[in-house]
Amino acid sequence: MTDIATEQATAAASGAAATEQFRTKQRADATDVDTRRVDTLVSELLVATHEIVRRHKVTYAEYDALKAWLIRIGEDGEWPLFLDVWVEHVVEEVAGESREGSKGTIEGPYYAPGAPALDAEATLPMRTDEKGTPLLFQGRVTGVDGTPLPGATVDIWQADDDGYYSQFAPGLPEWNLRGTVTADDEGRFRIRTIEPAPYQIPTDGSCGRLIAAAGWHAWRPAHLHLKVSAPGHRLVTTQLYFEGGSHVADDIASAVKPELILAPGPAADGRGHEVTYDFVLDSTDKLDRA
Ligand code: DHB
Ligand code: FE
């Protein structure tokens, strides 16, 4: 991973880290995808582009601006950010169509596998002076039929109170606000953390220039990221949002779903908030038969 500890929180630095992270998990290469699929998908993408050029009478100045921007987005390492913000939500929508259990949503560019293993009753790794409202996030993992899934895994990652992710912004401990929690014998977990802040996608790089040029905003609502899994069950990658939070209704990444909005109340111990959210995992049986 790029040594960003000494660098600024720039688009180029988080872009480089996100690109590096993607390369380590990459699922497929263009040469692994069926020739007819590549032909169909790329041909239709090009035809759609040609139609836009004709319909809007795109000029050479606009064509050159696009070309310059595409060159820059590669140089900035911002392809993971661009794709995860503006394209991934539809790929996830299609992938999630066959799911009966908990809703998923986009993974985004900032997952890092191998977070510290934590017990069912856990506090996420954080700085001694970690800013933010304490949050007790608890719940249960079951199958679609309601059977608890003992030993289910809740892999959680989130931004801090300034909207920064460890390993992708400078100056944060490596696993800050990241953990892999194993549920107890009844599928229950109780995770102490802090509420994340809304997150602004880096504004100083190519994605930022596009947002400024189009007159959009750069915000994602505050969110917890999760990957929940159990043996014999389909892993769900999801995010949870906070009712009434800014940009829940106009997430730049279009990743909010009504089922994913938490409404935390005051914590029983008087420290911050608490909320319960149960996960329902689809069995892999249906996939095996498909
Ligand atoms: C991006 C960041 C996120 O935290 C996220 O969940 C999705 C996308 C991004 O910067 O592209
Ligand atoms: Fe995120």
XYZ file of C-alpha atoms and ligand atoms in Angstrom:
302
model
C 0.000 0.000 0.000
C 1.163 3.522 -0.751
C 2.747 5.256 2.218
C 0.182 7.965 2.725
C 0.946 8.544 6.405
C 3.128 11.521 5.579
C 1.011 12.853 2.737
C -1.982 15.178 2.613
C -5.580 13.922 2.378
C -5.611 14.405 -1.392
C -7.613 12.759 -4.148
C -4.352 11.428 -5.626
C -3.334 9.800 -2.317
C -6.701 8.192 -1.553
C -7.044 7.313 -5.257
C -3.657 5.569 -5.274
C -4.557 3.611 -2.118
C -7.989 2.656 -3.517
C -6.421 1.552 -6.828
C -3.841 -0.551 -4.969
C -6.545 -2.130 -2.779
C -8.651 -2.992 -5.823
C -5.712 -4.659 -7.570
C -5.227 -7.019 -4.625
C -8.850 -8.240 -4.724
C -9.485 -8.015 -8.460
C -12.078 -10.604 -9.452
C -11.648 -10.730 -13.235
C -9.561 -9.496 -16.099
C -11.004 -8.449 -19.497
C -9.550 -11.625 -21.023
C -11.539 -13.798 -18.538
C -14.897 -12.449 -19.738
C -16.743 -14.252 -22.538
C -16.009 -12.766 -25.995
C -19.710 -12.438 -26.890
C -20.433 -10.605 -23.622
C -17.577 -8.162 -24.252
C -18.826 -7.642 -27.826
C -22.422 -6.996 -26.681
C -21.631 -4.774 -23.717
C -18.931 -2.644 -25.330
C -20.868 -2.308 -28.602
C -23.968 -1.090 -26.734
C -21.906 1.313 -24.613
C -20.378 2.785 -27.791
C -23.733 3.037 -29.580
C -25.209 4.837 -26.545
C -22.248 7.236 -26.622
C -22.685 7.877 -30.370
C -26.364 8.623 -29.835
C -25.540 11.179 -27.124
C -23.034 12.894 -29.441
C -25.655 13.152 -32.222
C -28.571 14.138 -29.979
C -26.635 16.916 -28.235
C -24.384 17.882 -31.179
C -21.239 17.442 -29.072
C -18.492 19.820 -30.256
C -14.755 19.210 -30.694
C -14.132 21.447 -27.658
C -16.373 19.179 -25.552
C -14.798 16.029 -27.023
C -11.322 17.343 -26.120
C -12.495 18.279 -22.600
C -13.733 14.697 -22.135
C -10.467 13.286 -23.484
C -8.396 15.484 -21.135
C -10.600 14.481 -18.187
C -10.336 10.752 -18.961
C -6.539 11.044 -19.153
C -6.468 12.853 -15.811
C -8.767 10.438 -13.969
C -6.336 7.635 -14.785
C -3.311 9.693 -13.740
C -5.054 10.566 -10.447
C -5.872 6.909 -9.725
C -9.503 7.940 -9.351
C -11.144 5.215 -11.454
C -12.191 3.184 -8.331
C -13.791 6.289 -6.818
C -15.539 7.312 -10.028
C -16.920 3.826 -10.743
C -18.008 3.124 -7.164
C -19.849 6.446 -6.924
C -21.602 6.553 -10.300
C -21.825 2.973 -11.581
C -21.568 0.385 -8.787
C -25.089 0.980 -7.424
C -26.679 -0.450 -10.569
C -24.345 -3.472 -10.638
C -25.331 -4.102 -6.996
C -29.038 -3.676 -7.855
C -28.757 -6.422 -10.466
C -26.653 -8.681 -8.213
C -29.144 -8.231 -5.340
C -32.256 -9.136 -7.374
C -32.022 -12.794 -6.327
C -31.753 -12.025 -2.600
C -34.601 -12.510 -0.093
C -32.646 -11.554 3.031
C -31.137 -8.231 4.072
C -30.632 -5.610 1.397
C -27.136 -4.947 0.201
C -25.654 -1.817 -1.301
C -22.346 -0.700 -2.787
C -19.004 -1.703 -1.271
C -17.221 1.511 -2.278
C -13.453 1.825 -2.620
C -12.377 1.747 1.040
C -12.735 -1.847 2.247
C -9.567 -3.482 3.553
C -9.688 -7.233 4.255
C -8.050 -8.627 7.391
C -9.349 -6.199 10.042
C -8.644 -7.250 13.671
C -10.768 -10.202 14.871
C -13.124 -9.156 17.692
C -15.542 -11.021 19.993
C -19.336 -10.649 19.786
C -19.160 -7.936 22.461
C -16.620 -5.560 20.929
C -15.244 -2.054 20.764
C -13.812 -1.098 17.383
C -10.136 -0.120 17.417
C -10.052 3.648 17.908
C -7.800 6.394 19.229
C -7.972 7.146 22.967
C -9.298 10.609 22.106
C -11.509 9.483 19.182
C -13.987 12.282 18.448
C -17.669 11.648 17.807
C -20.922 10.537 19.407
C -20.580 7.048 20.952
C -22.742 4.459 19.194
C -23.711 0.996 20.397
C -24.603 -0.970 17.275
C -26.160 -4.315 18.125
C -28.213 -7.019 16.501
C -28.577 -10.588 15.442
C -27.728 -12.562 12.330
C -30.290 -15.170 11.219
C -31.205 -17.172 8.150
C -34.296 -16.319 6.074
C -36.321 -18.761 8.248
C -35.288 -16.886 11.421
C -32.757 -19.487 12.635
C -29.909 -17.734 14.449
C -26.519 -18.149 12.800
C -23.943 -18.697 15.569
C -20.447 -17.595 14.641
C -21.621 -15.334 11.803
C -19.047 -12.697 10.883
C -19.782 -8.968 10.890
C -16.943 -7.162 9.124
C -17.420 -3.443 9.768
C -15.563 -0.356 8.506
C -16.409 3.323 8.661
C -15.163 6.889 8.416
C -14.267 8.811 11.573
C -15.928 11.992 12.868
C -14.053 14.002 10.209
C -15.195 11.710 7.370
C -11.821 9.967 6.893
C -11.107 6.245 6.438
C -8.040 4.594 7.965
C -5.550 3.321 5.335
C -6.938 5.795 2.770
C -6.350 9.114 4.539
C -3.112 10.119 6.256
C -2.351 10.069 9.964
C -4.835 7.427 11.156
C -3.882 4.184 12.948
C -3.912 1.302 10.421
C -7.122 -0.400 11.580
C -8.908 2.602 13.089
C -12.695 1.980 13.123
C -12.378 -1.381 11.367
C -13.065 -4.810 12.839
C -14.174 -8.360 12.074
C -16.687 -9.304 14.774
C -17.756 -12.907 15.354
C -21.350 -13.245 16.565
C -22.099 -15.363 19.655
C -23.933 -18.722 19.915
C -27.255 -16.988 19.229
C -25.957 -14.952 16.293
C -25.835 -11.778 18.397
C -23.286 -8.951 18.295
C -22.794 -5.722 20.287
C -20.344 -3.289 18.750
C -19.222 -0.052 20.383
C -18.043 2.613 17.978
C -18.665 6.277 17.193
C -21.096 7.710 14.664
C -19.326 8.393 11.367
C -19.552 11.840 9.758
C -20.991 12.472 6.297
C -18.289 11.887 3.711
C -17.298 14.206 0.906
C -15.635 12.482 -2.015
C -12.230 14.113 -2.676
C -12.853 17.431 -4.387
C -9.301 18.194 -5.531
C -9.041 15.481 -8.206
C -10.825 14.456 -11.398
C -14.058 13.420 -9.648
C -14.058 16.803 -7.910
C -13.508 18.641 -11.208
C -16.415 16.767 -12.773
C -18.675 17.605 -9.801
C -17.727 21.307 -9.999
C -18.113 21.401 -13.792
C -21.580 19.805 -13.592
C -22.733 21.880 -10.592
C -23.335 18.812 -8.405
C -22.436 18.262 -4.723
C -19.812 15.797 -3.478
C -21.535 14.335 -0.408
C -22.408 10.881 0.803
C -24.547 10.617 3.964
C -22.861 9.270 7.122
C -22.710 5.478 6.891
C -21.406 2.269 8.425
C -20.066 -0.289 5.929
C -20.633 -3.989 6.590
C -19.947 -7.412 5.146
C -22.020 -10.025 6.963
C -21.494 -13.721 6.330
C -21.975 -17.197 7.808
C -21.127 -20.708 6.613
C -23.644 -21.965 4.039
C -25.001 -18.449 3.513
C -24.542 -15.683 0.960
C -22.339 -12.840 2.123
C -24.108 -9.498 2.042
C -22.158 -6.272 1.516
C -24.167 -3.328 2.757
C -24.193 0.115 4.382
C -26.386 1.618 7.100
C -27.383 5.277 7.251
C -28.815 7.556 9.948
C -32.378 8.882 9.810
C -32.519 12.630 9.314
C -28.791 12.854 8.508
C -27.586 15.192 5.784
C -27.621 13.814 2.246
C -29.604 10.675 3.118
C -32.042 11.880 0.437
C -29.423 12.948 -2.134
C -26.447 10.612 -1.807
C -24.018 11.258 -4.648
C -23.421 7.485 -4.881
C -27.192 6.653 -5.062
C -26.625 3.869 -2.514
C -29.315 4.619 0.106
C -32.313 2.257 0.368
C -35.196 2.764 2.842
C -34.413 -0.576 4.561
C -30.883 0.640 5.337
C -31.772 3.690 7.440
C -31.140 3.397 11.196
C -33.006 5.427 13.800
C -30.738 5.319 16.878
C -32.129 6.332 20.253
C -30.389 7.423 23.460
C -28.077 4.724 24.859
C -29.284 2.881 27.986
C -25.978 3.706 29.712
C -26.413 7.417 28.886
C -23.376 7.482 26.565
C -24.419 8.587 23.097
C -26.787 6.473 21.012
C -27.729 2.853 20.516
C -29.502 1.023 17.739
C -30.459 -2.553 16.917
C -30.296 -3.912 13.380
C -30.777 -7.565 12.505
C -29.259 -9.179 9.421
C -30.975 -11.935 7.455
C -28.726 -14.018 5.229
C -29.873 -16.006 2.211
C -28.774 -19.602 2.109
C -26.349 -20.555 -0.684
C -28.631 -23.520 -1.664
C -30.495 -21.507 -4.257
C -27.215 -20.329 -5.788
C -25.937 -23.918 -5.991
C -29.112 -24.943 -7.851
C -28.988 -21.920 -10.197
C -16.726 6.495 -2.147
C -16.484 6.578 -0.799
C -17.262 5.874 0.082
O -17.070 5.913 1.420
C -18.268 5.076 -0.382
O -18.975 4.409 0.522
C -18.520 4.996 -1.737
C -17.732 5.713 -2.612
C -15.844 7.240 -3.082
O -15.106 8.122 -2.646
O -15.858 6.901 -4.271
Fe -17.957 4.813 2.564
